C-alpha positions as CSV (number, residue, x, y, z in Angstrom):
1,X,128.8,357.8,97.7
2,X,126.3,356.8,100.3
3,X,123.1,354.8,100.6
4,X,119.8,356.5,101.9
5,X,116.2,355.3,102.1
6,X,114.2,356.0,99.2
7,X,112.2,359.3,100.3
8,X,108.6,358.8,100.9
9,X,106.1,361.0,98.6
10,X,105.8,364.6,99.9
11,X,109.1,364.6,101.8
12,X,110.9,367.9,101.2
13,X,114.0,367.1,103.3
14,X,117.1,365.4,101.7
15,X,117.7,362.0,103.1
16,X,120.5,361.9,105.6
17,X,123.9,360.5,104.8
18,X,124.5,357.1,106.3
19,X,127.9,356.0,107.4
20,X,128.9,352.5,108.8
21,X,131.5,352.3,111.6
22,X,132.7,348.9,112.5
23,X,134.6,348.8,116.0
24,X,136.6,345.9,117.4
25,X,137.9,346.1,121.0
26,X,141.5,346.2,119.9
27,X,143.7,345.3,117.0
28,X,143.5,341.7,117.9
29,X,140.2,341.7,116.3
30,X,141.2,343.7,113.2
31,X,141.0,340.6,110.9
32,X,137.6,339.6,111.8
33,X,136.6,343.4,111.8
34,X,137.8,343.7,108.3
35,X,136.1,340.5,107.3
36,X,132.6,341.6,108.8
37,X,133.0,345.0,107.2
38,X,133.5,343.6,103.8
39,X,130.5,341.3,104.2
40,X,128.2,344.3,105.1
41,X,129.7,346.8,102.6
42,X,127.8,347.6,99.4
43,X,129.5,349.4,96.6
44,X,128.0,352.8,97.6
45,X,128.6,352.6,101.3
46,X,130.8,354.8,103.4
47,X,132.6,352.5,105.6
48,X,135.0,353.2,108.5
49,X,136.9,350.7,110.8
50,X,138.4,351.5,114.3
51,X,139.5,349.9,117.5
52,X,137.9,350.9,120.8
53,X,141.1,351.0,122.8
54,X,142.8,353.5,120.5
55,X,139.7,355.3,119.2
56,X,140.2,359.1,118.4
57,X,138.1,361.7,116.7
58,X,140.2,361.1,113.6
59,X,139.0,357.5,113.1
60,X,135.2,358.5,113.0
61,X,133.3,359.2,109.9
62,X,131.9,362.6,109.4
63,X,129.1,363.8,111.9
64,X,126.7,365.2,109.2
65,X,124.4,362.3,109.0
66,X,123.5,358.9,110.7
67,X,126.3,356.8,111.9
68,X,125.5,353.1,112.2
69,X,127.8,351.6,114.7
70,X,128.6,347.9,114.3
71,X,130.5,346.6,117.6
72,X,132.4,343.5,116.5
73,X,132.4,342.2,120.1
74,X,131.2,338.9,121.4
75,X,129.0,340.3,124.3
76,X,127.0,343.4,124.8
77,X,128.8,344.2,128.2
78,X,129.4,347.5,129.7
79,X,132.0,348.4,127.2
80,X,129.5,348.1,124.3
81,X,126.3,349.5,126.2
82,X,127.8,352.4,128.1
83,X,131.6,353.2,127.5
84,X,131.5,353.1,123.7
85,X,128.3,355.2,123.2
86,X,129.6,357.9,125.8
87,X,133.0,357.9,124.1
88,X,131.6,358.4,120.6
89,X,129.4,361.1,121.6
90,X,132.3,362.9,123.5
91,X,134.5,362.6,120.5
92,X,132.0,364.1,118.3
93,X,130.9,366.9,120.7
94,X,134.6,367.8,120.8
95,X,134.2,369.1,117.1
96,X,130.8,370.4,117.6
97,X,129.1,367.5,115.8
98,X,126.1,365.5,117.3
99,X,125.2,362.9,114.7
100,X,122.5,360.3,115.3
101,X,124.2,357.0,116.5
102,X,122.4,353.7,115.8
103,X,123.9,350.8,117.5
104,X,123.5,347.4,115.9
105,X,123.7,344.2,117.9
106,X,127.2,342.8,118.7
107,X,128.5,340.3,116.3
108,X,128.3,337.5,119.1
109,X,124.5,338.0,119.2
110,X,124.0,336.3,115.9
111,X,123.1,332.7,115.3
112,X,124.5,332.3,111.8
113,X,127.1,329.5,111.6
114,X,126.0,327.7,114.9
115,X,124.9,324.9,112.8
116,X,128.3,324.5,111.1
117,X,130.0,324.6,114.4
118,X,127.5,322.0,116.0
119,X,128.1,319.7,113.2
120,X,131.9,320.0,113.6
121,X,131.6,319.5,117.3
122,X,129.8,316.1,116.9
123,X,132.9,314.2,116.0
124,X,134.8,315.8,118.8
125,X,132.1,314.9,121.3
126,X,131.9,311.3,120.4
127,X,132.5,309.0,123.3
128,X,130.5,310.7,126.0
129,X,132.7,313.7,125.9
130,X,131.5,317.0,127.6
131,X,131.5,320.4,126.1
132,X,132.7,323.5,127.9
133,X,132.0,327.0,126.5
134,X,134.1,329.7,128.0
135,X,133.7,333.4,127.8
136,X,134.6,336.7,129.1
137,X,133.1,337.5,132.6
138,X,131.8,340.8,133.8
139,X,132.7,341.5,137.5
140,X,130.0,343.1,139.5
141,X,127.4,343.1,136.7
142,X,124.8,341.0,135.4
143,X,126.3,338.8,132.7
144,X,125.5,339.6,129.1
145,X,123.1,337.2,127.4
146,X,125.0,336.2,124.3
147,X,127.2,333.2,125.7
148,X,124.1,331.6,127.4
149,X,122.2,332.2,124.1
150,X,124.9,330.6,122.1
151,X,125.0,327.6,124.4
152,X,121.2,327.3,124.2
153,X,121.4,327.2,120.3
154,X,124.1,324.5,120.5
155,X,121.7,322.4,122.7
156,X,119.2,322.5,119.8
157,X,121.6,321.2,117.2
158,X,123.8,318.8,119.2
159,X,122.5,315.2,120.0
160,X,119.9,315.1,122.8
161,X,121.5,314.6,126.2
162,X,124.9,316.1,125.1
163,X,126.7,317.2,128.5
164,X,127.6,320.9,128.2
165,X,128.2,323.9,130.3
166,X,129.2,327.5,130.3
167,X,132.0,329.1,132.2
168,X,133.6,332.6,132.5
169,X,137.1,334.0,132.9
170,X,137.4,335.9,136.1
171,X,133.6,335.7,137.1
172,X,131.0,333.2,138.3
173,X,130.7,330.5,137.5
174,X,134.4,330.0,136.9
175,X,136.1,327.3,135.0
176,X,137.5,325.9,138.3
177,X,134.0,325.7,139.5
178,X,132.3,324.1,136.5
179,X,134.9,321.7,135.3
180,X,134.5,319.0,138.0
181,X,130.7,318.9,137.6
182,X,130.9,317.8,133.9
183,X,130.0,314.3,133.3
184,X,132.5,313.4,130.7
185,X,136.0,312.3,131.3
186,X,137.2,314.2,128.2
187,X,136.2,317.8,127.8
188,X,136.1,319.8,124.6
189,X,136.7,323.5,125.3
190,X,135.1,326.1,122.9
191,X,136.2,329.6,123.4
192,X,133.5,332.3,123.0
193,X,136.1,334.7,122.3
194,X,137.5,337.1,119.4
195,X,141.1,336.7,118.6
196,X,144.0,334.9,120.2
197,X,144.3,337.3,123.0
198,X,145.4,336.8,126.7
199,X,142.6,334.5,127.6
200,X,143.4,332.1,124.7
201,X,147.2,332.3,125.6
202,X,147.0,332.0,129.2
203,X,143.7,331.2,130.9
204,X,142.3,328.2,129.0
205,X,141.7,325.2,131.2
206,X,145.0,323.4,131.5
207,X,145.9,319.8,131.4
208,X,146.8,320.0,135.0
209,X,143.7,321.5,136.1
210,X,141.7,318.7,134.3
211,X,143.9,316.1,135.7
212,X,143.1,317.1,139.3
213,X,139.4,316.3,138.5
214,X,140.2,313.1,136.6
215,X,139.6,314.6,133.1
216,X,141.5,315.5,130.0
217,X,140.9,318.7,127.9
218,X,140.9,319.1,124.3
219,X,143.6,321.5,123.2
220,X,141.7,324.3,121.4
221,X,144.5,324.6,118.9
222,X,143.7,321.3,117.6
223,X,140.0,321.9,117.1
224,X,140.5,325.4,115.4
225,X,137.8,324.4,112.7
226,X,135.1,324.6,115.5
227,X,136.3,327.4,117.5
228,X,134.1,330.4,118.0
229,X,137.2,332.3,118.9
230,X,135.4,334.4,116.3
231,X,137.3,334.7,113.2
232,X,140.6,333.4,114.1
233,X,139.8,329.6,114.1
234,X,137.1,330.0,111.6
235,X,138.9,332.2,109.2
236,X,142.2,330.3,109.3
237,X,140.3,327.2,108.1
238,X,138.5,328.9,105.3
239,X,135.1,329.0,107.0
240,X,134.9,332.8,107.5
241,X,131.6,333.5,105.8
242,X,129.6,335.9,108.2
243,X,125.8,335.8,107.9
244,X,124.1,339.1,107.4
245,X,121.6,338.3,110.0
246,X,124.3,338.8,112.6
247,X,123.8,342.6,112.5
């Protein structure tokens, strides 16, 4: 029921069990979490799925082996790097277990699929439009590297000179700060988010905000095929293949 490394010659210990635990922040990311888990599951794997917001000991795999933790998050912020490891260790310790926890990179760290998104964006960016990538901000802490890395990957794949910038919700630089400095009159907004949560519903740059700076914004709902709003836009349009390089 589980995959183990092939034992080296002379080893007398039995290989330890390996469990895979896929964790999204909440159930808004459940569809993508399920999709990612299916992509990384082999027939002999023991796979668990859970949400960070409602995580309990009952959601965890057994503590008698090694637990590979796959954070289905866009960024490696404090939740992934500090809060989640502490919570997992505490939940296991509560039942007297202390498994080895191996944390994989966050889902948003992968570059797989950037080429597809860049190709789809080129049509949207015709006519000297600008691109604005928006991501979660981390107040009082250094920004996680994944949004800037994603923007850099896009620069390599979009035509030279494409005007683009990165802004954050609730952190610096904010959308309000970045938007006026974009060169294009039309601004295509690309959310670096998972799911259609509060930011997608309430915090996206509004037509009114853009108009105050002499610009128009492309409604994200109309460019779902190029959204990085993780799975939602991509999965809805049949482009949900997840590259194994992501983890």
